[in-house]
CSV table of C-alpha atoms in Angstrom, one decimal:
chain,number,residue,atom,x,y,z
A,430,LYS,CA,-32.2,222.7,35.6
A,431,GLN,CA,-34.1,219.6,35.4
A,432,GLU,CA,-33.7,216.9,37.9
A,433,VAL,CA,-34.2,213.5,37.8
A,434,THR,CA,-34.0,210.5,40.5
A,435,GLN,CA,-34.9,206.7,41.2
A,436,ILE,CA,-35.7,205.4,44.0
A,437,PRO,CA,-34.9,202.5,44.9
A,438,ALA,CA,-30.6,202.8,43.3
A,439,ALA,CA,-30.7,199.1,44.1
A,440,LEU,CA,-32.4,196.3,44.4
A,441,SER,CA,-32.9,192.3,44.5
A,442,VAL,CA,-35.8,190.3,44.3
A,443,PRO,CA,-37.1,186.6,43.8
A,444,GLU,CA,-38.3,185.2,40.5
A,445,GLY,CA,-42.0,185.6,39.9
A,446,GLU,CA,-42.6,189.4,42.4
A,447,ASN,CA,-44.6,192.5,40.7
A,448,LEU,CA,-42.9,196.2,40.9
A,449,VAL,CA,-42.6,198.8,41.4
A,450,LEU,CA,-40.0,201.4,40.1
A,451,ASN,CA,-40.2,205.4,40.7
A,452,CYS,CA,-39.0,207.9,39.0
A,453,SER,CA,-39.5,211.6,40.2
A,454,PHE,CA,-38.8,214.4,38.4
A,455,THR,CA,-38.0,218.9,39.6
A,456,ASP,CA,-40.0,220.3,36.4
A,457,SER,CA,-43.4,219.1,34.9
A,458,ALA,CA,-43.2,221.0,32.2
A,459,ILE,CA,-42.2,217.9,29.5
A,460,TYR,CA,-43.0,216.6,26.1
A,461,ASN,CA,-42.3,212.7,27.3
A,462,LEU,CA,-41.1,210.8,29.5
A,463,GLN,CA,-39.3,207.7,29.1
A,464,TRP,CA,-38.3,204.5,29.9
A,465,PHE,CA,-35.1,202.6,29.0
A,466,ARG,CA,-33.2,199.3,30.0
A,467,GLN,CA,-29.5,199.3,30.6
A,468,ASP,CA,-27.8,195.9,30.6
A,469,PRO,CA,-24.2,195.7,31.8
A,470,GLY,CA,-21.2,197.1,29.1
A,471,LYS,CA,-25.2,197.6,26.3
A,472,GLY,CA,-26.4,200.4,25.3
A,473,LEU,CA,-29.9,201.0,26.0
A,474,THR,CA,-33.5,199.5,24.8
A,475,SER,CA,-36.5,201.7,25.1
A,476,LEU,CA,-39.5,200.4,27.4
A,477,LEU,CA,-42.8,202.3,27.2
A,478,LEU,CA,-42.7,206.5,26.0
A,479,ILE,CA,-45.4,207.9,27.9
A,480,GLN,CA,-46.9,211.6,26.8
A,481,SER,CA,-46.9,214.8,28.5
A,482,SER,CA,-50.9,213.7,27.7
A,483,GLN,CA,-51.1,210.6,28.9
A,484,ARG,CA,-51.3,209.2,31.5
A,485,GLU,CA,-49.6,205.4,31.7
A,486,GLN,CA,-48.8,203.2,28.0
A,487,THR,CA,-48.2,199.3,28.9
A,488,SER,CA,-46.2,196.6,26.8
A,489,GLY,CA,-46.9,193.0,28.0
A,490,ARG,CA,-45.5,193.0,31.8
A,491,LEU,CA,-44.5,196.3,32.2
A,492,ASN,CA,-46.2,199.0,33.1
A,493,ALA,CA,-45.9,203.0,33.2
A,494,SER,CA,-47.6,205.4,34.4
A,495,LEU,CA,-47.1,209.0,35.0
A,496,ASP,CA,-48.2,212.5,36.9
A,497,LYS,CA,-46.8,215.4,35.3
A,498,SER,CA,-47.9,217.5,37.8
A,499,SER,CA,-46.3,215.8,40.8
A,500,GLY,CA,-43.3,215.2,38.9
A,501,ARG,CA,-43.9,211.4,39.2
A,502,SER,CA,-43.3,208.5,37.3
A,503,THR,CA,-44.0,204.4,38.5
A,504,LEU,CA,-42.8,201.8,36.1
A,505,TYR,CA,-44.1,198.5,36.8
A,506,ILE,CA,-42.6,194.9,36.4
A,507,ALA,CA,-45.0,192.1,36.5
A,508,ALA,CA,-44.1,188.5,37.1
A,509,SER,CA,-40.9,189.6,37.8
A,510,GLN,CA,-38.3,186.6,35.9
A,511,PRO,CA,-34.6,186.2,35.9
A,512,GLY,CA,-34.1,188.3,32.0
A,513,ASP,CA,-35.4,191.4,33.6
A,514,SER,CA,-32.3,191.3,35.8
A,515,ALA,CA,-30.7,195.1,34.0
A,516,THR,CA,-30.1,198.5,34.6
A,517,TYR,CA,-34.0,201.3,34.4
A,518,LEU,CA,-33.0,203.7,33.5
A,519,CYS,CA,-36.0,207.1,33.4
A,520,ALA,CA,-35.5,210.2,31.8
A,521,VAL,CA,-37.5,213.3,30.5
A,522,TYR,CA,-38.2,214.9,27.2
A,523,GLY,CA,-38.8,218.8,28.2
A,524,GLN,CA,-35.9,221.0,27.5
A,525,ASN,CA,-33.3,218.4,26.4
A,526,PHE,CA,-33.2,215.4,27.5
A,527,VAL,CA,-32.4,214.2,31.0
A,528,PHE,CA,-31.6,210.9,32.6
A,529,GLY,CA,-32.6,209.4,36.3
A,530,PRO,CA,-29.3,207.6,37.7
A,531,GLY,CA,-31.2,204.3,37.4
A,532,THR,CA,-32.3,201.1,39.0
A,533,ARG,CA,-29.9,198.3,39.0
A,534,LEU,CA,-31.5,195.7,39.6
A,535,SER,CA,-31.3,191.9,40.3
A,536,VAL,CA,-33.8,189.1,39.7
A,537,LEU,CA,-32.7,186.2,41.4
A,538,PRO,CA,-34.4,182.0,40.1
B,1049,GLY,CA,-38.4,200.3,13.8
B,1050,ALA,CA,-35.8,202.4,14.0
B,1051,VAL,CA,-32.0,201.6,14.2
B,1052,VAL,CA,-28.5,203.7,15.3
B,1053,SER,CA,-25.4,201.4,15.7
B,1054,GLN,CA,-21.9,202.6,16.5
B,1055,HIS,CA,-18.5,201.9,15.7
B,1056,PRO,CA,-16.8,200.6,16.3
B,1057,SER,CA,-18.1,199.1,19.4
B,1058,TRP,CA,-15.1,199.7,21.6
B,1059,VAL,CA,-11.1,201.0,20.9
B,1060,ILE,CA,-8.2,200.7,22.7
B,1061,CYS,CA,-5.8,203.5,22.2
B,1062,LYS,CA,-2.6,205.0,23.5
B,1063,SER,CA,-2.4,208.1,25.6
B,1064,GLY,CA,-2.6,211.2,23.4
B,1065,THR,CA,-4.0,209.9,19.7
B,1066,SER,CA,-7.7,211.4,18.6
B,1067,VAL,CA,-10.3,208.8,17.9
B,1068,LYS,CA,-13.3,208.6,16.4
B,1069,ILE,CA,-16.7,207.3,16.6
B,1070,GLU,CA,-19.0,206.8,13.7
B,1071,CYS,CA,-23.0,207.3,15.4
B,1072,ARG,CA,-25.3,206.2,12.3
B,1073,SER,CA,-29.4,205.8,12.3
B,1074,LEU,CA,-30.0,202.8,10.1
B,1075,ASP,CA,-33.5,204.0,9.1
B,1076,PHE,CA,-34.3,207.1,9.9
B,1077,GLN,CA,-33.5,210.2,8.9
B,1078,ALA,CA,-32.5,212.5,11.8
B,1079,THR,CA,-31.0,216.6,12.0
B,1080,THR,CA,-30.7,216.5,15.8
B,1081,MET,CA,-28.0,213.8,16.9
B,1082,PHE,CA,-26.6,213.4,21.0
B,1083,TRP,CA,-23.7,212.6,22.1
B,1084,TYR,CA,-23.7,211.1,25.8
B,1085,ARG,CA,-21.0,209.5,28.4
B,1086,GLN,CA,-21.5,207.1,30.9
B,1087,PHE,CA,-18.7,206.2,33.7
B,1088,PRO,CA,-19.1,202.9,35.4
B,1089,LYS,CA,-21.9,201.9,37.7
B,1090,GLN,CA,-23.3,205.5,37.0
B,1091,SER,CA,-26.4,207.7,34.6
B,1092,LEU,CA,-25.8,209.0,31.3
B,1093,MET,CA,-24.8,212.4,30.9
B,1094,LEU,CA,-25.7,214.6,27.9
B,1095,MET,CA,-22.8,215.6,26.5
B,1096,ALA,CA,-23.2,217.6,23.1
B,1097,THR,CA,-26.5,217.9,20.0
B,1098,SER,CA,-25.1,217.3,17.2
B,1099,ASN,CA,-27.0,219.4,14.9
B,1100,GLU,CA,-26.5,219.1,10.4
B,1101,GLY,CA,-25.1,220.9,9.0
B,1102,SER,CA,-24.7,224.0,11.8
B,1103,LYS,CA,-22.9,223.6,14.7
B,1104,ALA,CA,-22.6,221.4,18.3
B,1105,THR,CA,-24.2,222.5,21.0
B,1106,TYR,CA,-22.2,221.2,23.9
B,1107,GLU,CA,-23.5,221.1,28.0
B,1108,GLN,CA,-21.9,222.5,30.3
B,1109,GLY,CA,-18.3,221.5,31.1
B,1110,VAL,CA,-17.6,220.0,27.9
B,1111,GLU,CA,-14.3,220.8,26.0
B,1112,LYS,CA,-15.3,221.4,22.1
B,1113,ASP,CA,-12.1,221.6,21.2
B,1114,LYS,CA,-11.7,217.8,23.2
B,1115,PHE,CA,-14.8,216.5,21.7
B,1116,LEU,CA,-15.0,217.6,18.2
B,1117,ILE,CA,-18.7,216.6,17.4
B,1118,ASN,CA,-20.0,216.9,12.9
B,1119,HIS,CA,-23.2,215.8,11.5
B,1120,ALA,CA,-22.4,215.0,7.9
B,1121,SER,CA,-25.6,213.9,6.9
B,1122,LEU,CA,-29.1,213.6,7.6
B,1123,THR,CA,-28.1,209.6,8.5
B,1124,LEU,CA,-24.2,210.6,10.8
B,1125,SER,CA,-22.4,211.5,13.3
B,1126,THR,CA,-18.9,211.0,14.8
B,1127,LEU,CA,-17.6,212.3,17.7
B,1128,THR,CA,-13.8,213.2,17.5
B,1129,VAL,CA,-11.3,212.6,20.8
B,1130,THR,CA,-8.8,214.4,20.5
B,1131,SER,CA,-5.1,214.1,22.6
B,1132,ALA,CA,-6.5,211.8,25.0
B,1133,HIS,CA,-5.9,211.1,28.4
B,1134,PRO,CA,-7.1,207.8,30.3
B,1135,GLU,CA,-10.1,210.2,32.5
B,1136,ASP,CA,-11.8,209.9,28.8
B,1137,SER,CA,-12.4,206.1,29.2
B,1138,SER,CA,-15.9,206.0,29.0
B,1139,PHE,CA,-19.0,204.4,27.2
B,1140,TYR,CA,-19.8,206.9,24.8
B,1141,ILE,CA,-23.5,206.5,23.5
B,1142,CYS,CA,-25.1,207.4,20.9
B,1143,SER,CA,-29.0,208.9,20.4
B,1144,ALA,CA,-31.6,210.1,18.0
B,1145,PRO,CA,-35.4,211.3,17.6
B,1146,LEU,CA,-37.7,209.8,15.8
B,1147,ASN,CA,-40.0,212.1,15.1
B,1148,ARG,CA,-43.1,210.5,15.2
B,1149,GLY,CA,-44.8,214.5,15.2
B,1150,ARG,CA,-44.2,217.0,17.7
B,1151,PRO,CA,-43.1,216.9,20.4
B,1152,SER,CA,-43.2,213.6,20.3
B,1153,TYR,CA,-39.6,212.5,20.2
B,1154,GLU,CA,-38.5,209.1,20.9
B,1155,GLN,CA,-35.1,208.8,21.7
B,1156,TYR,CA,-32.9,205.5,19.8
B,1157,PHE,CA,-29.7,204.6,21.3
B,1158,GLY,CA,-26.6,203.2,19.9
B,1159,PRO,CA,-25.3,200.1,20.8
B,1160,GLY,CA,-22.6,202.1,22.8
B,1161,THR,CA,-18.6,203.0,22.3
B,1162,ARG,CA,-16.4,201.6,24.9
B,1163,LEU,CA,-13.2,204.0,24.9
B,1164,THR,CA,-10.1,202.5,27.4
B,1165,VAL,CA,-7.3,205.4,27.0
B,1166,THR,CA,-4.1,203.8,28.0
């Protein structure tokens, strides 16, 4: 059974810092991995999708990498802003879609 | 882009009543949709997979008689919480995969429905 973990559980940083969020999964037989952001009381917004054959994807200040063999993905956020404050979830798609518990990020002005 | 809507966005109901939540893919067709629930400060837990034209597939521990799912068309799935109780209060989110070419599914999520049972 696929298990997804995320480290850290919570993170608070001053504005402008570069951040790394980590996601680990136990079963490397996946089709893709997706990073989402969720604002309090809201639905999910897809940030990046990495296919199993890819190593990384970039969108603006966000960069996500995937090392399928070791079961790890990282989300790198450059020059963080207060508007980046949210919960970040990773999810892997294999036999089904499994979410990690999320990292709650607070970027302080 | 691909848009998924949910209705209602929030609902308050009395214990013992039933509540229906709709999930629609607005600009694409989805033969499969997924229903999740999320408790405060917890991650999303998959409840069931909704299949157009056939029965839904429920995850272990989810009562199929309590959470009725109907995938009536290629753009609409409904979740009915029957005989709701306070412990059913939660945030319910649906998603629909957009197949840009197997296995390249990308999940698009609805905005969620907050259910409060009093």
